[in-house]
């Protein structure tokens, strides 16, 4: 008998087949798993996805005009991002990665602050009181260990809330990714970890990240539940997140959710050119899976959506974005004294001295 | 008043704060039932329960993330890194995350975290236990770094660290844990962070130091006294930010100074003290400010500690060099 057998791996992989509710034509292929959403909620989900697609288009264009700074495109990931956020309670915590700005905006961060964050202005990070989010995390993986901490905190406080976090397929290779899941598992903390597998970490395909066939199966290493979901299917993402949330709150532990998705745009707007590492065939294949297209077909089939409704959302999005950019433009220019003042509750000597120096400089 | 070792004073400070504020949580590797590898948390889990004092999986980075997350839910984490040589595993949480959280949220979210960690040589520990890495964290904006040298200072400074609403790295020198006892008040008291302490008054030369080197400096001062040199010994207690007022007042009096650290010359914070004195008091100086520090090698193999670590004789020699300049 071979004590080491490849069958073990195969058996593990069999546990992680992608969960799907809506096919590419907008047909329900898994009626039993259909989430209990009202017509209004279904429409709201569509509105958010359309709105976010327009926002992404505008953000790319505003970035090109130099009116936005750092921006990581989201087109293609609307179902993954918004379907999961839609399953949350408003007091749940979100610890986003750098691409996950839509989730925190739909959770309550004003759009103009998201734009200020993109530009690099401290007011972008001034989370409104009572809104349970943090500033998008640039250090890939850090949000995962922090989420374990927030989830434990919520548990210790006796709150009926969870902490949810997001990373990408590349992020699943980080040590903090494993540590965060493992900590949450060890403390049975109410956390949900979402890996948005868009197949590429900048230019590196997911196959080069790991020999594991799915990312969801990495949950096994932490002894927690893992599920792979069609990340272009908003109903599947919503359902998986909702169930993970319910499980966490009933004391059944954290869940890792892998959403299979695609970003239609570049990694970021900082000069990445996806044609260097992606084929047009691959782009075409994933264009057919567009989360908006299939959900639109589904809703049209139920007479819940039409061109007029869609245009209303498009116009509203454009209007809001214009307003938000205007509001961001009106933010006062940052001064060194501002930056000094937000370092500590009480300034230490060195900063007190520098505060005086820069106050004098700024008053000239 | 009670006679306490430094480690007892540290335990006492944590007990005081666990009692004082129910948001205070103490956690790390083996700090719960075991009471810590140095008994720093002895009895605390029993007294306050597993919800307040608890063990973590063996992953320093995770401990840092845990502290940050708990702070976001309004707890006041006191996390332990078993040995400060293991800092590198958690460097991002310390110097890439919690130190900048208030700033990155424009003052909206704060990190009242205390990181306790033992370090320091002279007790023949294995690799990466004794390294003096305070220089790394002292270079990090947004964090304060405290290093006590006496039981009294340890208790008052740790209570202040825990009550501080910004992150504080609190480094405990292993050689000082049980090397002597001293009077420590039983009630809670605080010592302001960022305040140095003149451990010995003198008029001929200022010795600026911290950690175990405070005691080597005091011993050196006794030796110097025999030769008619009256040294003032300043225990920095907080190495970031520096208490420049105390340092400069002393230098203006003595007109001579040396800086003594256990860390390698290229590490620690000695160079920073020299720079500050030079920038602010060069006209008061009768001689250059020299440093006593370890050689710029990796921390020594245990059996080589005696040859490598700076000791009082090195301090005497350097002080004389400055006096006779």
XYZ file of C-alpha atoms in Angstrom:
689
model
C 0.000 0.000 0.000
C 1.208 3.448 -0.890
C 1.011 5.590 2.199
C 1.165 8.689 0.046
C -1.482 8.668 -2.626
C -2.655 11.238 -5.156
C -6.171 9.998 -4.513
C -6.201 11.927 -1.256
C -5.822 15.150 -3.200
C -8.497 14.136 -5.687
C -10.895 13.361 -2.887
C -10.273 16.749 -1.351
C -10.805 18.543 -4.645
C -14.098 16.766 -5.194
C -15.446 18.579 -2.145
C -14.999 21.966 -3.783
C -17.052 22.106 -6.954
C -18.266 25.564 -7.867
C -21.650 26.478 -6.476
C -23.920 28.145 -9.014
C -27.555 29.257 -9.149
C -27.782 31.289 -12.346
C -26.284 30.117 -15.619
C -24.823 32.373 -18.296
C -28.211 32.732 -19.993
C -29.831 33.881 -16.786
C -31.622 30.591 -16.098
C -32.006 29.259 -12.593
C -30.202 25.942 -12.574
C -30.349 25.371 -8.841
C -33.855 26.189 -7.747
C -33.403 24.621 -4.315
C -30.632 27.072 -3.459
C -32.542 30.187 -4.584
C -32.188 32.871 -1.923
C -35.277 34.369 -0.387
C -35.057 37.843 -1.925
C -37.985 40.120 -2.682
C -38.483 41.660 -6.134
C -37.261 44.969 -4.737
C -34.129 43.377 -3.343
C -33.423 41.679 -6.648
C -33.813 45.000 -8.414
C -31.628 46.697 -5.835
C -28.875 44.176 -6.492
C -29.064 44.901 -10.215
C -29.064 48.645 -9.587
C -25.927 48.350 -7.511
C -24.149 46.260 -10.108
C -25.042 48.626 -12.954
C -24.150 51.646 -10.836
C -20.792 50.129 -9.929
C -20.030 49.253 -13.561
C -20.627 52.882 -14.549
C -18.600 54.067 -11.579
C -15.729 51.820 -12.718
C -15.891 53.249 -16.256
C -15.973 56.796 -14.922
C -13.194 56.142 -12.427
C -10.922 54.822 -15.171
C -11.628 57.856 -17.257
C -11.211 60.269 -14.329
C -7.943 58.562 -13.514
C -6.762 59.088 -17.096
C -7.661 62.764 -16.802
C -5.613 62.934 -13.638
C -8.684 63.657 -11.532
C -8.315 60.422 -9.558
C -5.166 58.755 -8.263
C -4.712 55.117 -7.325
C -7.475 53.020 -8.813
C -7.916 49.246 -9.087
C -10.622 48.452 -11.668
C -13.568 46.305 -10.600
C -15.558 45.605 -13.794
C -16.335 41.886 -13.900
C -16.291 41.505 -10.125
C -19.618 43.213 -9.382
C -21.412 39.994 -8.446
C -18.577 38.886 -6.222
C -18.251 42.237 -4.472
C -21.848 43.380 -4.237
C -23.569 40.020 -3.844
C -21.450 39.361 -0.765
C -21.876 42.828 0.721
C -25.646 42.595 0.154
C -25.753 39.613 2.525
C -24.423 41.700 5.423
C -26.096 43.457 8.280
C -25.262 47.149 8.390
C -23.299 46.686 11.602
C -21.118 43.895 10.230
C -17.475 44.850 9.777
C -15.819 44.958 6.361
C -12.032 44.839 6.049
C -11.468 45.474 2.353
C -8.437 45.009 0.170
C -7.330 47.787 -2.138
C -9.747 46.703 -4.903
C -12.729 46.414 -2.575
C -13.859 50.016 -2.527
C -17.379 49.252 -3.865
C -18.208 47.076 -0.855
C -17.382 49.812 1.648
C -19.186 52.456 -0.377
C -22.328 50.334 -0.497
C -21.859 49.737 3.231
C -21.977 53.486 3.790
C -18.750 55.292 2.901
C -19.631 58.448 0.954
C -18.419 58.266 -2.637
C -16.491 61.519 -2.403
C -14.427 60.000 0.402
C -13.629 57.002 -1.770
C -12.398 59.492 -4.367
C -10.338 61.334 -1.751
C -8.796 58.017 -0.709
C -7.925 57.392 -4.372
C -6.263 60.793 -4.591
C -4.362 60.337 -1.340
C -6.128 62.655 1.088
C -6.536 61.866 4.772
C -10.175 62.885 4.751
C -10.831 59.870 2.532
C -10.001 57.656 5.498
C -12.145 59.504 8.021
C -14.719 56.774 8.341
C -18.085 58.239 9.417
C -18.957 57.451 13.030
C -20.747 54.155 13.485
C -19.733 52.798 10.075
C -17.929 49.501 10.625
C -15.317 49.527 7.902
C -11.607 50.224 7.662
C -9.545 51.939 4.996
C -8.711 49.613 2.043
C -5.678 47.523 2.879
C -2.632 47.787 0.667
C -0.559 45.097 2.402
C -1.976 41.941 0.904
C -2.959 39.552 3.675
C -2.887 42.004 6.587
C -6.660 42.370 6.411
C -7.048 38.634 6.971
C -5.339 38.489 10.381
C -7.038 41.725 11.394
C -10.400 40.234 10.492
C -9.763 37.350 12.875
C -9.241 39.987 15.573
C -12.368 41.965 14.742
C -14.405 38.753 14.654
C -13.076 37.693 18.049
C -13.857 41.166 19.363
C -17.450 40.922 18.114
C -17.793 37.514 19.714
C -16.418 38.766 23.035
C -18.783 41.732 22.890
C -21.702 39.354 22.337
C -22.652 41.093 19.078
C -24.780 39.404 16.452
C -22.396 40.548 13.783
C -19.592 39.177 11.669
C -16.359 40.465 10.186
C -15.867 39.913 6.474
C -12.726 40.443 4.459
C -11.573 40.137 0.891
C -8.386 39.254 -0.863
C -7.429 38.034 -4.315
C -6.073 34.753 -5.640
C -2.483 35.933 -5.220
C -3.232 36.939 -1.642
C -4.027 33.335 -0.769
C -0.282 32.629 -0.995
C 0.521 34.961 1.895
C 1.316 33.753 5.390
C -1.194 36.164 6.894
C -3.926 34.548 4.787
C -3.354 31.217 6.463
C -2.765 32.696 9.916
C -5.957 34.741 9.777
C -8.135 31.764 8.823
C -6.393 29.558 11.334
C -6.817 32.065 14.174
C -10.476 32.595 13.385
C -10.912 28.835 13.316
C -9.081 28.288 16.612
C -11.237 30.938 18.327
C -14.401 29.901 16.477
C -14.767 33.573 15.615
C -17.548 34.909 13.359
C -15.446 35.686 10.295
C -16.027 35.240 6.574
C -13.006 35.246 4.289
C -13.644 35.901 0.626
C -11.012 35.191 -1.980
C -11.921 36.803 -5.263
C -10.119 34.576 -7.695
C -9.901 36.624 -10.874
C -7.198 34.268 -12.147
C -4.394 36.823 -12.160
C -2.256 38.530 -9.548
C -1.061 41.366 -11.769
C 0.552 39.207 -14.477
C 0.916 35.930 -12.597
C -1.768 33.344 -13.339
C -3.343 31.500 -10.443
C -1.691 28.250 -11.565
C 1.637 29.759 -10.579
C 0.436 30.609 -7.079
C -0.188 27.074 -5.912
C -0.564 23.469 -6.976
C -3.919 23.418 -5.182
C -6.710 23.109 -7.758
C -9.013 25.374 -5.783
C -8.370 28.120 -3.258
C -11.468 27.098 -1.312
C -9.766 23.873 -0.259
C -7.185 25.909 1.666
C -9.893 26.161 4.313
C -9.064 22.557 5.160
C -5.680 23.641 6.510
C -7.471 25.818 9.058
C -10.149 23.238 9.808
C -12.892 25.567 8.649
C -15.549 25.327 5.933
C -14.652 26.311 2.411
C -16.814 26.806 -0.626
C -16.101 27.667 -4.233
C -18.703 29.855 -5.869
C -19.359 31.114 -9.381
C -18.265 34.656 -8.705
C -20.045 35.950 -11.804
C -23.371 34.778 -10.366
C -24.689 37.342 -7.934
C -27.325 34.998 -6.487
C -24.764 32.302 -5.750
C -22.384 34.763 -4.096
C -25.199 36.265 -2.045
C -26.410 32.848 -0.928
C -22.978 31.548 0.000
C -22.197 34.682 2.009
C -25.560 34.680 3.746
C -25.127 31.061 4.754
C -21.563 31.651 5.920
C -22.799 34.569 7.991
C -25.581 32.496 9.538
C -23.161 29.670 10.301
C -20.690 32.063 11.935
C -23.378 33.597 14.128
C -24.765 30.261 15.186
C -21.323 29.352 16.471
C -20.360 27.022 13.655
C -17.184 28.896 12.829
C -15.684 30.904 9.994
C -15.950 30.156 6.287
C -13.646 30.655 3.345
C -15.487 31.547 0.145
C -13.659 31.487 -3.163
C -15.451 33.426 -5.880
C -14.424 32.611 -9.440
C -14.464 35.888 -11.290
C -12.544 38.037 -13.734
C -11.447 41.630 -13.960
C -12.078 43.013 -17.385
C -9.664 45.870 -16.888
C -6.028 46.115 -15.872
C -4.713 45.288 -12.382
C -4.519 48.974 -11.539
C -4.387 52.200 -13.512
C -0.698 52.584 -12.700
C 0.511 51.386 -16.095
C -0.498 47.730 -16.037
C -1.167 46.349 -19.537
C -3.103 43.064 -19.379
C -2.472 42.291 -23.074
C 1.055 41.359 -22.010
C -0.195 38.371 -20.051
C -3.791 37.658 -21.059
C -5.099 36.357 -24.363
C -8.103 37.892 -26.103
C -9.616 34.376 -26.141
C -9.600 34.345 -22.365
C -11.101 37.846 -22.258
C -13.858 36.774 -24.679
C -14.604 33.638 -22.708
C -15.122 35.645 -19.528
C -17.020 38.424 -21.274
C -19.724 35.802 -21.920
C -19.966 35.224 -18.188
C -20.601 38.900 -17.404
C -22.539 39.075 -14.136
C -24.639 42.004 -15.367
C -25.661 40.303 -18.592
C -26.927 37.146 -16.963
C -28.678 38.868 -14.067
C -30.253 41.331 -16.482
C -31.645 38.418 -18.515
C -32.928 36.786 -15.351
C -34.684 39.941 -14.174
C -36.080 40.747 -17.617
C -37.515 37.246 -17.675
C -39.366 38.099 -14.471
C -40.411 41.505 -15.807
C -38.380 43.210 -13.104
C -35.955 45.054 -15.350
C -35.948 47.005 -18.575
C -33.906 49.507 -20.513
C -35.642 52.435 -18.873
C -34.774 51.238 -15.382
C -31.218 50.627 -16.446
C -30.874 54.085 -17.969
C -32.192 55.639 -14.797
C -29.436 53.944 -12.823
C -26.796 54.963 -15.365
C -27.878 58.602 -15.197
C -28.049 58.534 -11.411
C -24.563 57.045 -11.189
C -23.113 59.660 -13.533
C -24.808 62.435 -11.610
C -23.618 61.125 -8.221
C -20.078 60.739 -9.492
C -20.037 64.285 -10.805
C -21.251 65.541 -7.428
C -18.766 63.392 -5.534
C -15.836 64.605 -7.586
C -16.952 68.174 -7.021
C -17.125 67.532 -3.288
C -13.688 65.910 -3.355
C -12.323 68.938 -5.229
C -13.633 71.144 -2.452
C -11.648 69.338 0.244
C -8.973 71.634 1.652
C -5.397 71.033 0.573
C -3.516 68.967 3.127
C -0.927 70.685 5.266
C 1.955 69.093 7.143
C 0.392 70.341 10.367
C -2.729 68.306 9.519
C -0.602 65.202 9.100
C 1.224 65.826 12.370
C -2.019 66.346 14.232
C -3.388 62.892 13.355
C -0.341 60.887 14.458
C -1.050 60.618 18.183
C -3.681 61.590 20.702
C -1.028 63.653 22.448
C 1.922 64.839 20.412
C 5.350 63.716 21.606
C 8.140 66.313 21.919
C 9.613 65.820 18.484
C 6.259 66.325 16.799
C 5.376 69.284 19.008
C 8.560 70.933 17.842
C 7.882 70.092 14.198
C 4.313 71.308 14.577
C 5.642 74.716 15.572
C 8.090 74.703 12.695
C 5.443 73.897 10.112
C 2.854 76.182 11.636
C 5.321 79.015 11.123
C 6.059 77.850 7.573
C 2.400 77.538 6.680
C 1.530 80.967 8.028
C 4.023 82.655 5.709
C 5.268 49.205 49.495
C 6.501 45.761 48.634
C 9.827 44.359 47.558
C 9.433 43.225 43.985
C 11.542 41.964 41.145
C 10.971 43.641 37.796
C 8.928 40.708 36.550
C 6.696 40.878 39.618
C 6.233 44.589 39.075
C 5.233 43.870 35.472
C 2.693 41.256 36.528
C 1.406 43.687 39.113
C 0.945 46.394 36.488
C -1.062 44.056 34.272
C -3.155 42.881 37.219
C -3.821 46.484 38.126
C -4.981 47.341 34.621
C -7.009 44.154 34.124
C -8.841 45.142 37.283
C -9.045 48.805 36.388
C -10.482 48.458 32.876
C -12.483 45.533 31.565
C -11.456 46.315 27.997
C -7.876 45.284 28.798
C -7.027 41.893 27.286
C -3.738 40.043 27.745
C -2.752 37.436 25.168
C 0.155 35.717 23.478
C 1.905 32.371 23.307
C 1.729 30.535 26.668
C 0.556 33.561 28.631
C -2.642 31.899 29.861
C -2.651 28.818 31.999
C 1.125 28.599 31.894
C 1.520 32.153 33.140
C 4.107 33.052 30.509
C 7.519 31.602 29.793
C 8.954 34.052 32.356
C 5.893 33.962 34.662
C 5.079 37.545 33.707
C 1.373 36.675 33.487
C 1.398 34.220 36.393
C -2.009 33.859 37.996
C -3.713 36.383 35.742
C -5.855 33.925 33.794
C -6.990 32.319 37.020
C -7.916 35.678 38.451
C -9.534 37.255 35.388
C -10.668 34.304 33.276
C -9.919 32.963 29.831
C -11.863 35.744 28.162
C -9.389 38.322 29.463
C -6.080 36.450 29.534
C -5.614 33.853 26.830
C -3.234 31.851 24.699
C -2.883 32.257 20.960
C -1.764 29.915 18.209
C 1.970 30.048 17.550
C 2.064 32.821 14.974
C 3.389 36.269 15.836
C 1.889 37.916 12.777
C -1.522 36.582 13.772
C -1.069 37.978 17.280
C -0.459 41.425 15.793
C -3.522 41.149 13.577
C -5.571 39.948 16.517
C -4.528 42.991 18.552
C -5.464 45.354 15.721
C -8.845 43.716 15.201
C -9.586 43.719 18.927
C -8.640 47.393 19.098
C -11.136 48.108 16.306
C -13.830 46.604 18.518
C -12.755 48.924 21.360
C -10.648 46.538 23.400
C -7.319 47.546 24.899
C -4.948 44.741 23.875
C -1.778 43.919 25.770
C -0.093 41.452 23.428
C 3.083 39.562 24.130
C 5.782 38.611 21.651
C 7.609 35.788 23.408
C 11.056 37.114 22.443
C 11.650 40.340 20.571
C 13.874 38.520 18.075
C 10.592 37.185 16.713
C 9.543 40.747 15.862
C 10.310 40.179 12.201
C 7.343 37.812 11.916
C 5.028 40.596 13.077
C 6.875 43.623 11.748
C 4.062 44.563 9.383
C 1.418 44.607 12.107
C 3.691 46.691 14.340
C 5.417 49.036 11.912
C 3.135 48.841 8.875
C -0.292 48.791 10.478
C -1.017 49.708 14.093
C 1.519 52.543 14.121
C -0.280 54.285 11.259
C -3.890 53.420 11.957
C -4.840 56.709 13.635
C -3.169 58.600 10.787
C -4.596 56.544 7.925
C -8.102 57.017 9.318
C -7.560 60.736 9.818
C -7.794 60.330 13.591
C -11.017 58.288 13.494
C -9.762 54.848 14.550
C -7.159 54.335 17.242
C -4.895 51.539 18.405
C -4.494 51.519 22.196
C -2.192 48.501 21.991
C 0.722 47.603 24.251
C 3.264 45.128 22.927
C 5.247 43.490 25.694
C 8.364 41.611 24.750
C 11.519 40.357 26.470
C 14.955 40.927 24.977
C 18.513 41.453 26.089
C 21.715 39.542 26.639
C 23.716 38.077 29.437
C 21.612 35.006 30.123
C 22.977 32.742 27.359
C 19.778 32.345 25.383
C 19.684 30.557 22.012
C 19.632 32.434 18.705
C 17.249 35.364 18.131
C 16.181 35.712 21.762
C 18.444 38.444 23.064
C 18.858 40.769 20.063
C 18.378 44.467 20.751
C 15.977 45.510 17.985
C 14.577 48.619 19.649
C 16.240 50.745 16.974
C 13.911 49.300 14.342
C 10.737 50.235 16.152
C 12.163 53.554 17.355
C 12.426 54.507 13.658
C 8.736 53.917 13.162
C 6.502 56.995 13.263
C 3.360 56.446 15.309
C 4.790 54.213 17.983
C 6.383 54.835 21.361
C 9.148 52.623 22.683
C 9.642 52.110 26.396
C 12.480 50.212 28.112
C 12.428 50.129 31.915
C 15.446 49.243 34.023
C 13.967 48.986 37.519
C 10.921 47.340 39.106
C 9.513 50.744 40.070
C 9.884 52.160 36.572
C 8.554 48.968 34.992
C 5.257 49.105 36.864
C 4.583 52.802 36.422
C 5.619 52.809 32.787
C 3.618 49.693 31.903
C 0.467 51.151 33.448
C 1.048 54.325 31.423
C 1.685 52.244 28.294
C -1.554 50.315 28.715
C -3.516 53.526 29.322
C -1.953 55.281 26.336
C -4.365 55.494 23.410
C -1.626 54.890 20.840
C 0.581 51.833 20.356
C 3.492 51.353 22.737
C 6.288 48.803 22.452
C 7.334 47.835 25.974
C 10.669 45.983 26.037
C 11.679 43.993 29.068
C 15.340 43.137 29.533
C 15.609 39.459 30.476
C 18.667 39.967 32.634
C 16.789 42.493 34.730
C 13.718 40.326 35.298
C 14.925 38.859 38.571
C 18.375 40.308 39.144
C 17.301 42.478 42.067
C 14.344 43.543 44.167
C 13.236 47.042 44.939
C 10.451 48.918 46.662
C 7.332 49.135 44.522
C 4.081 50.755 45.688
C 1.217 48.286 45.774
C -1.352 50.658 44.306
C -1.490 51.660 40.665
C 0.682 54.644 39.722
C 1.960 56.012 36.454
C 5.221 57.361 35.120
C 4.816 59.619 32.097
C 6.043 58.152 28.822
C 8.758 60.184 27.133
C 10.334 61.208 30.452
C 13.900 60.263 31.330
C 15.113 59.788 34.882
C 18.397 60.923 36.372
C 19.520 57.791 38.172
C 22.706 59.389 39.508
C 23.563 63.043 39.668
C 27.009 64.175 38.626
C 28.802 67.199 37.264
C 31.686 65.979 35.081
C 30.135 63.836 32.374
C 26.661 62.740 31.281
C 26.042 59.080 30.568
C 22.848 58.635 28.550
C 21.659 55.053 28.572
C 18.749 52.597 28.898
C 17.941 48.969 29.696
C 20.559 46.769 31.325
C 23.221 49.346 30.490
C 21.732 51.630 33.146
C 23.140 49.305 35.791
C 26.477 48.919 34.003
C 26.627 52.709 33.786
C 25.902 53.092 37.502
C 28.668 50.628 38.250
C 30.968 52.514 35.894
C 30.062 55.753 37.675
C 31.240 54.237 40.955
C 34.542 53.288 39.355
C 34.894 56.732 37.836
C 34.210 58.329 41.183
C 37.283 56.552 42.572
C 39.264 58.403 39.939
C 37.647 61.711 40.770
C 35.201 61.754 37.859
C 31.623 62.564 38.836
C 29.278 61.036 36.268
C 25.581 61.801 35.843
C 23.605 58.770 34.668
C 20.425 59.400 32.689
C 18.078 56.477 32.222
C 16.057 57.334 29.129
C 13.214 54.930 30.063
C 11.438 55.927 26.845
C 13.729 55.726 23.830
C 11.166 57.092 21.410
C 10.350 59.898 21.800
C 13.516 61.060 23.547
C 13.376 63.334 26.582
C 15.648 65.985 25.154
C 15.021 68.444 27.986
C 16.575 66.143 30.563
C 19.480 65.185 28.280
C 20.272 68.769 27.321
C 19.985 70.116 30.869
C 22.540 67.547 31.927
C 24.918 68.207 29.032
C 24.742 71.943 29.688
C 25.888 71.187 33.220
C 28.608 68.607 32.497
C 29.679 69.719 29.013
C 30.578 66.132 28.201
C 28.520 63.113 27.269
C 28.598 59.514 26.173
C 25.739 57.324 25.045
C 25.674 53.721 26.164
C 23.643 50.958 24.552
C 23.747 47.187 24.430
C 22.801 47.123 20.744
C 25.347 47.113 17.940
C 26.811 50.483 17.085
C 24.891 50.612 13.788
C 21.667 49.762 15.619
C 19.972 50.985 18.786
C 19.296 54.681 19.234
C 22.753 55.941 20.272
C 23.338 57.748 17.011
C 20.081 59.613 17.406
C 21.004 60.857 20.879
C 24.410 62.009 19.603
C 22.769 63.846 16.701
C 20.290 65.623 18.974
C 23.009 66.735 21.398
C 25.192 67.904 18.524
C 22.374 69.851 16.907
C 21.267 71.517 20.096
C 24.267 71.873 22.400
C 27.414 71.792 20.343
C 28.643 75.015 21.892
C 28.321 73.507 25.353
C 30.527 70.541 24.492
C 34.125 70.263 25.602
C 34.561 66.997 23.721
C 32.803 64.902 21.098
C 29.943 62.689 22.248
C 31.181 59.096 22.066
C 29.205 55.903 22.034
C 29.570 52.642 23.880
C 27.910 49.922 21.845
C 28.328 46.331 20.763
C 30.361 45.390 17.686
C 28.522 45.424 14.361
C 28.227 41.658 14.098
C 25.230 39.436 14.460
C 24.328 38.915 18.133
C 26.966 36.549 19.602
C 26.811 32.802 20.086
C 25.876 32.279 23.732
C 29.376 31.368 24.881
C 30.739 34.595 23.372
C 28.374 36.971 25.163
C 30.909 38.015 27.809
C 33.444 39.076 25.211
C 30.881 40.807 23.044
C 28.402 42.637 25.282
C 29.425 46.128 26.384
C 30.161 46.244 30.128
C 31.011 48.760 32.792
C 34.722 48.640 31.925
C 33.940 49.755 28.366
C 31.894 52.589 29.797
C 34.686 53.646 32.178
C 37.181 53.606 29.324
C 34.997 55.657 26.990
C 34.049 58.131 29.721
C 37.741 58.692 30.483
C 38.469 59.220 26.802
C 35.885 62.002 26.735
C 37.013 63.536 30.018
C 40.643 63.524 28.866
C 39.884 64.679 25.329
